[in-house]
Amino acid sequence: MRIVLGVGGGIAAYKVASLLRLFTEAGHDVTVIPTEAASRFVGVATWEALSGNPVTNSVFDDVDQVKHVRLGHEADLIVVAPATADLLARAATGQANDLLTNTLLMASGPVLFAPAMHTEMWQHAATQANVETLRSRGVTVLEPASGRLTGSDSGPGRLPEPEAIFEAAMALAHGLQAVAPLSPSVNVTAGGTSTGPLFPLAGRTVTISAGGTREPLDPVRFLGNRSSGKQGVALAAAARDAGATVRLVAAHMEVPAPAGVELIAVETALQLREVMLAAAAESDVVIMAAAVADFRPAEVSGSKIKKRDDTADPVITLIRNPDILHELVAVRDAAGSSQLVVGFAAETGDEQGDVLSYAEAKLKRKGCDLLVVNHVGADKVFGQDNNSVVILSRAGSEPQSAAGSKQDVAAIVIDRIGSELSRVFPRT
Ligand code: C5P
């Protein structure tokens, strides 16, 4: 994503260096535009070194390229932090007296302001009117966090923590603004957490397994499965957009991991088990979306198994893999933790029972809190872009259906996880 990061002239400008890092580490191409006052707090060299892009605040540099037109038009997202009272006023009144305000007037994508100033300046009628004006035009203006300000004073006016601004920016870029506009009641606090429906998983850590394990037979062959990892990746993106810190434990996947999540690559079920057990110990939510091989070859040959005419057909002996989901639930229960564990089940019906009756039995057997069930066949679910699931809950509430793209299904599952967490394990 191409991001323009406008930096206002406030002491909190130094914190924006961390925000810039979060953007670049998530793979985004960031152009920083500091105001002249911002350059008194943090030098241009810092922004250039951290962004890897040239930095200027002048409309008269590279005049032939009409920089403000290009930057504003091409940006997928513009984030302004810290948004000072002066910058909010200039943006609200449509002034164009430097490169940043010119760029804001040319913006064609979403714009987010993260204000920071003294409490009196924030609460002043003029500032509040400017914020109102900007919001009425569809611009997202975060509430400042409360806490210690530059001097000895404290109150609302602190720049939200870089992680909180990052989360809000990602949610905005992914279109969540259209569903639930950020309002003054959505308070992104200094702790990187937020309340309100836009970030139901803010402050939570979510570990998700995805993809299909590969069980080696020899150095070149393995037993695998058809999982593409698309549903797990969609869940990771949805959890990230819901404000969670996300760790994606990825077995073989045909799609890239989303930006802004920690990726841990594994190959076999045993590796996945080890990583999941360690990661689960630090997680509020664990989702087992990976297709884990139930069996692995009893022996793994150290050299390629040869094809010889004079030997009998080879036989592969399989042994059981541990049931990771079951183990995660057992560890959680033994610790008496309030962690939410979610399993997936790919089911087919047969003469003895339908998909749902098999799934209900599996939910009991595994002991997880939610089981997301899909009906599979050779052409259904695996590798496809759409999915249709039923969410079963251990608490016994009515099965919930969800269908659509794997992103749509992921959003519904994450939403359900958010409401389960707030119902069963409210924040203290
Ligand atoms: O038993 P079944 O494979 O149908 O259960 C599917 C669920 O159990 C999925 O959440 C999957 O990730 C998990 N699983 C596991 N360990 C296994 C097999 C499946 O955690 N060995």
Coordinates of C-alpha atoms and ligand atoms in Angstrom, one line a residue:
M1 CA 0.0 0.0 0.0
R2 CA 1.2 3.6 -0.7
I3 CA 1.0 5.6 2.4
V4 CA 1.6 9.4 2.9
L5 CA 2.6 10.1 6.5
G6 CA 2.1 13.7 7.3
V7 CA 3.9 14.8 10.5
G8 CA 2.8 17.9 12.4
G9 CA 5.0 20.2 14.5
G10 CA 4.6 18.7 18.0
I11 CA 6.9 17.0 20.4
A12 CA 5.0 13.7 19.8
A13 CA 6.6 13.8 16.3
Y14 CA 9.4 11.6 17.7
K15 CA 6.8 8.8 18.4
V16 CA 5.8 8.9 14.7
A17 CA 9.2 7.4 13.9
S18 CA 7.9 4.1 15.5
L19 CA 4.7 4.4 13.5
L20 CA 6.7 4.8 10.3
R21 CA 8.6 1.6 11.2
L22 CA 5.3 -0.3 11.7
F23 CA 4.2 0.7 8.3
T24 CA 7.4 -0.1 6.5
E25 CA 7.9 -3.4 8.4
A26 CA 4.4 -4.4 7.3
G27 CA 5.6 -3.9 3.7
H28 CA 4.1 -0.5 2.9
D29 CA 5.7 2.2 0.8
V30 CA 5.7 5.4 2.9
T31 CA 6.4 8.9 1.8
V32 CA 6.8 11.2 4.8
I33 CA 5.8 14.9 4.6
P34 CA 6.7 16.8 7.7
T35 CA 5.5 20.4 8.2
E36 CA 8.2 23.0 8.6
A37 CA 7.5 23.0 12.4
A38 CA 7.8 19.2 12.5
S39 CA 11.4 19.4 11.1
R40 CA 12.3 21.4 14.3
F41 CA 11.5 18.3 16.4
V42 CA 12.7 15.5 14.1
G43 CA 15.1 16.0 11.2
V44 CA 14.5 15.2 7.6
A45 CA 17.3 12.6 7.6
T46 CA 15.5 10.5 10.2
W47 CA 12.4 10.3 8.0
E48 CA 14.5 9.6 4.9
A49 CA 16.5 6.8 6.6
L50 CA 13.4 5.1 8.1
S51 CA 11.2 5.4 5.0
G52 CA 13.8 4.9 2.3
N53 CA 12.1 7.7 0.3
P54 CA 13.2 11.3 -0.2
V55 CA 11.5 13.8 2.1
T56 CA 10.5 17.4 1.4
N57 CA 7.9 19.8 2.6
S58 CA 8.2 22.2 -0.3
V59 CA 5.9 22.5 -3.2
F60 CA 8.8 24.1 -5.1
D61 CA 11.0 20.9 -5.1
D62 CA 10.7 18.8 -8.2
V63 CA 8.2 21.2 -9.6
D64 CA 8.1 19.4 -12.9
Q65 CA 6.7 16.3 -11.2
V66 CA 3.8 18.3 -9.6
K67 CA 4.6 16.4 -6.4
H68 CA 1.5 17.3 -4.4
V69 CA -0.8 16.2 -7.2
R70 CA 1.0 12.9 -7.6
L71 CA 1.3 12.1 -3.9
G72 CA -2.3 12.9 -3.0
H73 CA -3.7 11.0 -6.0
E74 CA -1.5 8.0 -5.7
A75 CA -1.8 7.5 -1.9
D76 CA -3.9 4.6 -0.8
L77 CA -4.0 6.1 2.7
I78 CA -2.9 9.4 4.3
V79 CA -2.1 9.4 8.0
V80 CA -1.3 12.7 9.8
A81 CA 0.4 12.3 13.2
P82 CA 0.7 14.3 15.4
A83 CA -2.2 16.4 14.1
T84 CA -1.6 19.7 15.8
A85 CA -4.4 22.3 16.4
D86 CA -2.8 24.3 13.6
L87 CA -2.8 21.5 11.2
L88 CA -6.4 20.5 11.9
A89 CA -7.4 24.2 11.4
R90 CA -5.5 24.4 8.1
A91 CA -7.0 21.2 6.8
A92 CA -10.5 22.1 7.9
T93 CA -10.3 25.5 6.1
G94 CA -8.8 24.0 3.0
Q95 CA -5.5 25.9 3.2
A96 CA -2.7 25.0 0.8
N97 CA 0.4 26.7 2.2
D98 CA 2.8 23.7 2.3
L99 CA 3.2 20.3 0.6
L100 CA 1.2 18.5 3.3
T101 CA -1.9 20.7 3.1
N102 CA -1.7 20.7 -0.7
T103 CA -1.5 16.9 -0.7
L104 CA -4.5 16.6 1.7
L105 CA -6.5 18.7 -0.8
M106 CA -5.6 16.2 -3.5
A107 CA -6.3 13.1 -1.5
S108 CA -8.4 10.5 -3.2
G109 CA -8.2 7.7 -0.6
P110 CA -9.0 7.6 3.2
V111 CA -7.4 10.1 5.5
L112 CA -6.7 9.7 9.2
F113 CA -5.7 12.3 11.7
A114 CA -4.2 11.4 15.1
P115 CA -4.3 14.6 17.1
A116 CA -1.9 15.5 19.9
M117 CA -1.9 18.8 21.8
H118 CA -2.6 20.3 25.3
T119 CA -6.0 19.5 26.7
E120 CA -7.2 23.1 26.5
M121 CA -6.2 23.3 22.9
W122 CA -8.0 20.1 22.1
Q123 CA -11.2 21.1 24.0
H124 CA -11.2 24.6 22.6
A125 CA -14.4 25.3 20.6
A126 CA -12.3 26.2 17.5
T127 CA -10.5 22.9 17.5
Q128 CA -13.6 20.9 18.1
A129 CA -15.4 22.8 15.3
N130 CA -12.5 21.9 13.0
V131 CA -12.6 18.3 14.0
E132 CA -16.4 18.2 13.4
T133 CA -15.9 19.8 9.9
L134 CA -13.2 17.2 9.0
R135 CA -15.3 14.3 10.3
S136 CA -18.4 15.6 8.4
R137 CA -16.3 15.3 5.2
G138 CA -15.5 11.7 5.9
V139 CA -12.0 12.2 7.4
T140 CA -11.3 10.0 10.4
V141 CA -10.1 12.0 13.4
L142 CA -9.0 9.8 16.3
E143 CA -9.7 10.8 19.8
P144 CA -6.4 11.7 21.5
A145 CA -5.4 9.5 24.4
S146 CA -5.5 10.7 28.0
G147 CA -2.4 10.9 30.2
R148 CA 0.7 12.8 30.9
L149 CA 1.3 15.7 28.4
T150 CA 4.6 17.5 27.6
G151 CA 4.7 19.6 30.7
S152 CA 3.4 18.8 34.2
D153 CA -0.2 18.7 33.0
S154 CA -2.2 15.6 32.1
G155 CA -5.5 15.0 30.4
P156 CA -6.8 14.2 26.9
G157 CA -4.3 15.3 24.3
R158 CA -1.7 12.6 24.1
L159 CA -0.9 11.1 20.8
P160 CA -2.3 7.6 20.7
E161 CA 0.4 4.9 20.8
P162 CA 1.9 4.1 17.4
E163 CA 0.4 0.6 17.5
A164 CA -3.1 2.0 18.1
I165 CA -2.6 4.5 15.2
F166 CA -1.3 1.6 13.0
E167 CA -4.4 -0.5 13.8
A168 CA -6.8 2.3 13.1
A169 CA -5.0 3.1 9.8
M170 CA -5.1 -0.6 8.7
A171 CA -8.8 -0.9 9.6
L172 CA -9.5 2.3 7.7
A173 CA -7.6 1.2 4.7
H174 CA -9.5 -2.1 4.7
G175 CA -12.8 -0.3 4.5
L176 CA -14.0 -0.8 8.0
Q177 CA -14.8 2.9 8.2
A178 CA -17.7 2.5 5.9
V179 CA -19.2 -0.1 8.2
A180 CA -18.8 1.6 11.5
P181 CA -17.5 5.2 11.3
L182 CA -15.1 6.1 14.0
S183 CA -16.9 8.4 16.4
P184 CA -15.8 10.4 19.4
S185 CA -17.0 7.4 21.5
V186 CA -14.3 5.2 19.9
N187 CA -11.4 6.0 22.2
V188 CA -8.0 4.8 21.0
T189 CA -6.1 5.0 24.2
A190 CA -2.4 5.3 25.1
G191 CA -2.1 1.6 25.8
G192 CA -2.7 0.7 22.1
T193 CA -6.2 -0.5 22.9
S194 CA -9.5 0.8 21.9
T195 CA -13.1 0.3 22.9
G196 CA -16.2 0.2 20.7
P197 CA -17.3 -2.1 17.9
L198 CA -14.6 -1.1 15.4
F199 CA -11.8 -3.0 17.2
P200 CA -13.5 -5.9 19.1
L201 CA -10.1 -7.7 19.5
A202 CA -8.0 -4.6 20.5
G203 CA -5.4 -5.5 23.1
R204 CA -5.9 -9.3 22.5
T205 CA -3.3 -11.6 21.1
V206 CA -4.6 -14.2 18.6
T207 CA -2.6 -17.1 17.3
I208 CA -3.9 -18.8 14.1
S209 CA -2.7 -21.9 12.4
A210 CA -3.2 -22.1 8.6
G211 CA -2.3 -24.1 5.5
G212 CA -1.7 -27.8 5.2
T213 CA 1.1 -29.8 6.9
R214 CA 3.5 -31.8 4.9
E215 CA 4.8 -35.1 6.3
P216 CA 8.0 -36.2 4.7
L217 CA 8.7 -39.6 3.3
D218 CA 12.2 -38.9 2.2
P219 CA 14.1 -35.7 1.3
V220 CA 12.0 -35.1 -1.9
R221 CA 8.6 -36.6 -1.1
F222 CA 5.9 -35.8 1.4
L223 CA 2.3 -36.6 2.2
G224 CA 0.3 -33.4 1.9
N225 CA -3.3 -32.2 1.6
R226 CA -5.3 -29.8 -0.5
S227 CA -5.4 -26.9 2.0
S228 CA -4.5 -23.5 0.3
G229 CA -4.3 -21.5 3.6
K230 CA -6.8 -18.9 2.2
Q231 CA -9.2 -19.2 5.0
G232 CA -6.5 -19.0 7.7
V233 CA -4.9 -16.0 6.0
A234 CA -8.3 -14.3 5.7
L235 CA -8.8 -14.9 9.5
A236 CA -5.4 -13.5 10.3
A237 CA -6.2 -10.3 8.3
A238 CA -9.7 -10.0 9.9
A239 CA -8.2 -10.4 13.4
R240 CA -5.6 -7.8 12.6
D241 CA -8.3 -5.4 11.3
A242 CA -10.3 -6.1 14.5
G243 CA -7.3 -4.7 16.4
A244 CA -5.6 -7.9 17.6
T245 CA -1.9 -8.7 17.7
V246 CA -1.8 -11.6 15.3
R247 CA 0.6 -14.5 15.0
L248 CA 0.1 -16.7 12.0
V249 CA 1.6 -20.2 12.2
A250 CA 1.7 -21.2 8.6
A251 CA 2.1 -24.7 7.2
H252 CA 2.2 -25.0 3.4
M253 CA 0.1 -22.1 1.9
E254 CA -0.6 -21.1 -1.6
V255 CA -1.2 -17.5 -0.7
P256 CA 1.0 -14.9 1.0
A257 CA 0.6 -14.0 4.6
P258 CA -1.1 -10.7 5.2
A259 CA 0.9 -7.6 6.2
G260 CA 1.0 -6.6 9.8
V261 CA 1.0 -10.1 11.3
E262 CA 3.9 -12.1 12.8
L263 CA 4.5 -15.1 10.6
I264 CA 6.0 -18.4 11.8
A265 CA 6.5 -21.0 9.1
V266 CA 6.3 -24.7 9.9
E267 CA 6.2 -27.8 7.8
T268 CA 5.0 -30.9 9.7
A269 CA 2.3 -31.6 12.3
L270 CA 4.9 -32.1 15.0
Q271 CA 6.5 -28.7 14.2
L272 CA 3.1 -27.1 14.2
R273 CA 2.3 -28.6 17.5
E274 CA 5.4 -27.3 19.2
V275 CA 5.0 -23.8 17.9
M276 CA 1.3 -23.7 18.7
L277 CA 1.7 -24.9 22.2
A278 CA 4.4 -22.2 22.9
A279 CA 2.4 -19.4 21.2
A280 CA -0.9 -20.4 22.9
A281 CA 0.7 -19.8 26.3
E282 CA 0.7 -16.1 25.4
S283 CA -2.6 -15.9 23.5
D284 CA -6.1 -14.8 24.4
V285 CA -7.5 -16.7 21.3
V286 CA -6.2 -19.7 19.5
I287 CA -7.7 -20.7 16.1
M288 CA -6.7 -24.0 14.6
A289 CA -7.5 -23.4 10.9
A290 CA -4.7 -25.6 9.6
A291 CA -5.3 -28.9 7.9
V292 CA -3.1 -31.0 10.1
A293 CA -2.2 -34.5 8.8
D294 CA -3.7 -37.1 11.1
F295 CA -1.0 -39.5 10.2
R296 CA 2.7 -39.3 9.2
P297 CA 5.0 -41.9 7.7
A298 CA 6.4 -44.1 10.5
E299 CA 9.9 -43.9 8.9
V300 CA 11.4 -41.0 7.1
S301 CA 14.2 -42.2 4.7
G302 CA 17.3 -40.1 4.9
S303 CA 17.9 -40.6 1.2
K304 CA 15.6 -40.7 -1.8
I305 CA 13.6 -44.0 -1.9
K306 CA 14.8 -45.6 -5.1
K307 CA 12.6 -47.2 -7.7
R308 CA 14.1 -50.6 -8.6
D309 CA 12.6 -53.3 -10.8
D310 CA 13.9 -56.1 -8.7
T311 CA 12.2 -55.0 -5.4
A312 CA 8.6 -55.4 -4.3
D313 CA 6.2 -52.4 -4.3
P314 CA 7.0 -50.2 -1.3
V315 CA 4.6 -50.1 1.6
I316 CA 4.2 -46.9 3.6
T317 CA 3.4 -47.5 7.3
L318 CA 1.6 -44.5 8.9
I319 CA 1.5 -43.6 12.6
R320 CA -0.9 -41.2 14.3
N321 CA 0.0 -37.5 14.8
P322 CA -1.1 -35.9 18.0
D323 CA -4.4 -34.0 18.0
I324 CA -3.1 -30.5 18.5
L325 CA -6.5 -28.9 19.0
H326 CA -7.4 -31.4 21.7
E327 CA -4.1 -30.8 23.4
L328 CA -4.4 -27.0 23.3
V329 CA -7.8 -27.4 25.0
A330 CA -6.3 -29.7 27.7
V331 CA -3.4 -27.3 28.4
R332 CA -5.8 -24.4 28.6
D333 CA -8.1 -26.3 31.0
A334 CA -5.3 -27.5 33.2
A335 CA -4.1 -23.9 33.5
G336 CA -7.6 -22.7 34.3
S337 CA -7.1 -19.9 31.7
S338 CA -9.9 -18.0 30.1
Q339 CA -8.4 -18.5 26.6
L340 CA -10.9 -19.0 23.7
V341 CA -10.0 -22.0 21.5
V342 CA -11.6 -22.3 18.1
G343 CA -11.4 -25.4 15.8
F344 CA -12.3 -26.0 12.2
A345 CA -13.8 -29.1 10.9
A346 CA -14.0 -30.2 7.3
E347 CA -16.8 -32.8 7.2
T348 CA -18.6 -35.0 4.8
G349 CA -21.8 -36.8 5.6
D350 CA -22.4 -40.6 5.0
E351 CA -25.1 -43.2 5.6
Q352 CA -24.5 -43.1 9.3
G353 CA -25.0 -39.3 9.8
D354 CA -25.1 -35.9 8.3
V355 CA -22.4 -33.2 8.4
L356 CA -23.9 -31.4 11.5
S357 CA -24.3 -34.6 13.6
Y358 CA -20.6 -35.5 12.9
A359 CA -19.6 -31.9 13.7
E360 CA -21.5 -31.8 17.0
A361 CA -19.8 -35.1 18.1
K362 CA -16.4 -33.6 17.1
L363 CA -17.1 -30.4 19.1
K364 CA -17.6 -32.5 22.2
R365 CA -14.6 -34.7 21.5
K366 CA -12.3 -31.8 21.0
G367 CA -13.6 -29.6 23.8
C368 CA -13.0 -26.3 21.9
D369 CA -15.3 -23.3 22.5
L370 CA -16.3 -22.8 18.9
L371 CA -16.1 -25.2 16.0
V372 CA -16.3 -23.8 12.4
V373 CA -17.7 -26.5 10.2
N374 CA -17.6 -26.7 6.5
H375 CA -18.9 -29.3 4.1
V376 CA -16.1 -30.6 1.9
G377 CA -15.9 -32.5 -1.3
A378 CA -13.3 -32.7 -4.1
D379 CA -14.5 -29.4 -5.6
K380 CA -15.7 -27.7 -2.4
V381 CA -13.8 -25.5 0.0
F382 CA -10.2 -26.5 -0.6
G383 CA -8.4 -23.9 -2.7
Q384 CA -11.7 -22.1 -3.5
D385 CA -12.3 -18.4 -2.9
N386 CA -15.7 -18.9 -1.3
N387 CA -16.8 -20.8 1.7
S388 CA -19.9 -21.7 3.6
V389 CA -19.7 -22.6 7.2
V390 CA -21.8 -23.3 10.4
I391 CA -20.3 -22.1 13.7
L392 CA -21.1 -24.4 16.6
S393 CA -20.6 -23.4 20.2
R394 CA -19.8 -25.5 23.2
A395 CA -22.1 -23.2 25.2
G396 CA -24.9 -24.7 23.2
S397 CA -26.2 -21.6 21.4
E398 CA -27.9 -21.9 18.1
P399 CA -25.6 -22.9 15.2
Q400 CA -24.7 -19.7 13.2
S401 CA -24.4 -19.9 9.4
A402 CA -21.9 -17.8 7.4
A403 CA -21.3 -17.8 3.6
G404 CA -19.5 -15.7 1.1
S405 CA -15.9 -15.1 0.2
K406 CA -13.4 -16.5 2.6
Q407 CA -12.8 -12.9 3.8
D408 CA -16.6 -12.5 4.5
V409 CA -16.6 -15.7 6.5
A410 CA -13.4 -14.7 8.3
A411 CA -15.0 -11.4 9.3
I412 CA -18.1 -13.2 10.7
V413 CA -16.0 -15.7 12.6
I414 CA -13.8 -12.9 14.1
D415 CA -16.9 -10.9 15.0
R416 CA -18.3 -14.0 16.8
I417 CA -15.0 -14.5 18.6
G418 CA -15.1 -10.8 19.7
S419 CA -18.6 -11.2 21.1
E420 CA -17.8 -14.5 22.8
L421 CA -14.8 -12.9 24.5
S422 CA -16.7 -9.9 25.7
R423 CA -19.6 -12.1 26.9
V424 CA -17.6 -14.9 28.6
F425 CA -14.4 -13.1 29.5
P426 CA -15.1 -9.4 29.8
R427 CA -12.2 -7.1 30.2
T428 CA -11.4 -6.3 33.8
Ligands
C5P1 O1 -10.2 -34.3 13.7 P1 -10.2 -33.3 12.6 O2 -9.0 -33.4 11.8 O3 -11.5 -33.4 11.7 O4 -10.3 -31.9 13.3 C1 -10.1 -30.7 12.7 C2 -9.6 -29.7 13.7 O5 -8.6 -30.3 14.5 C3 -9.0 -28.5 13.0 O6 -9.2 -27.4 13.8 C4 -7.5 -28.9 12.9 O7 -6.7 -27.8 12.8 C5 -7.4 -29.7 14.2 N1 -6.4 -30.8 14.1 C6 -5.4 -30.8 15.1 N2 -4.5 -31.9 15.1 C7 -4.6 -32.9 14.2 C8 -5.7 -32.9 13.3 C9 -6.6 -31.9 13.3 O8 -5.2 -29.9 15.8 N3 -3.8 -33.9 14.3

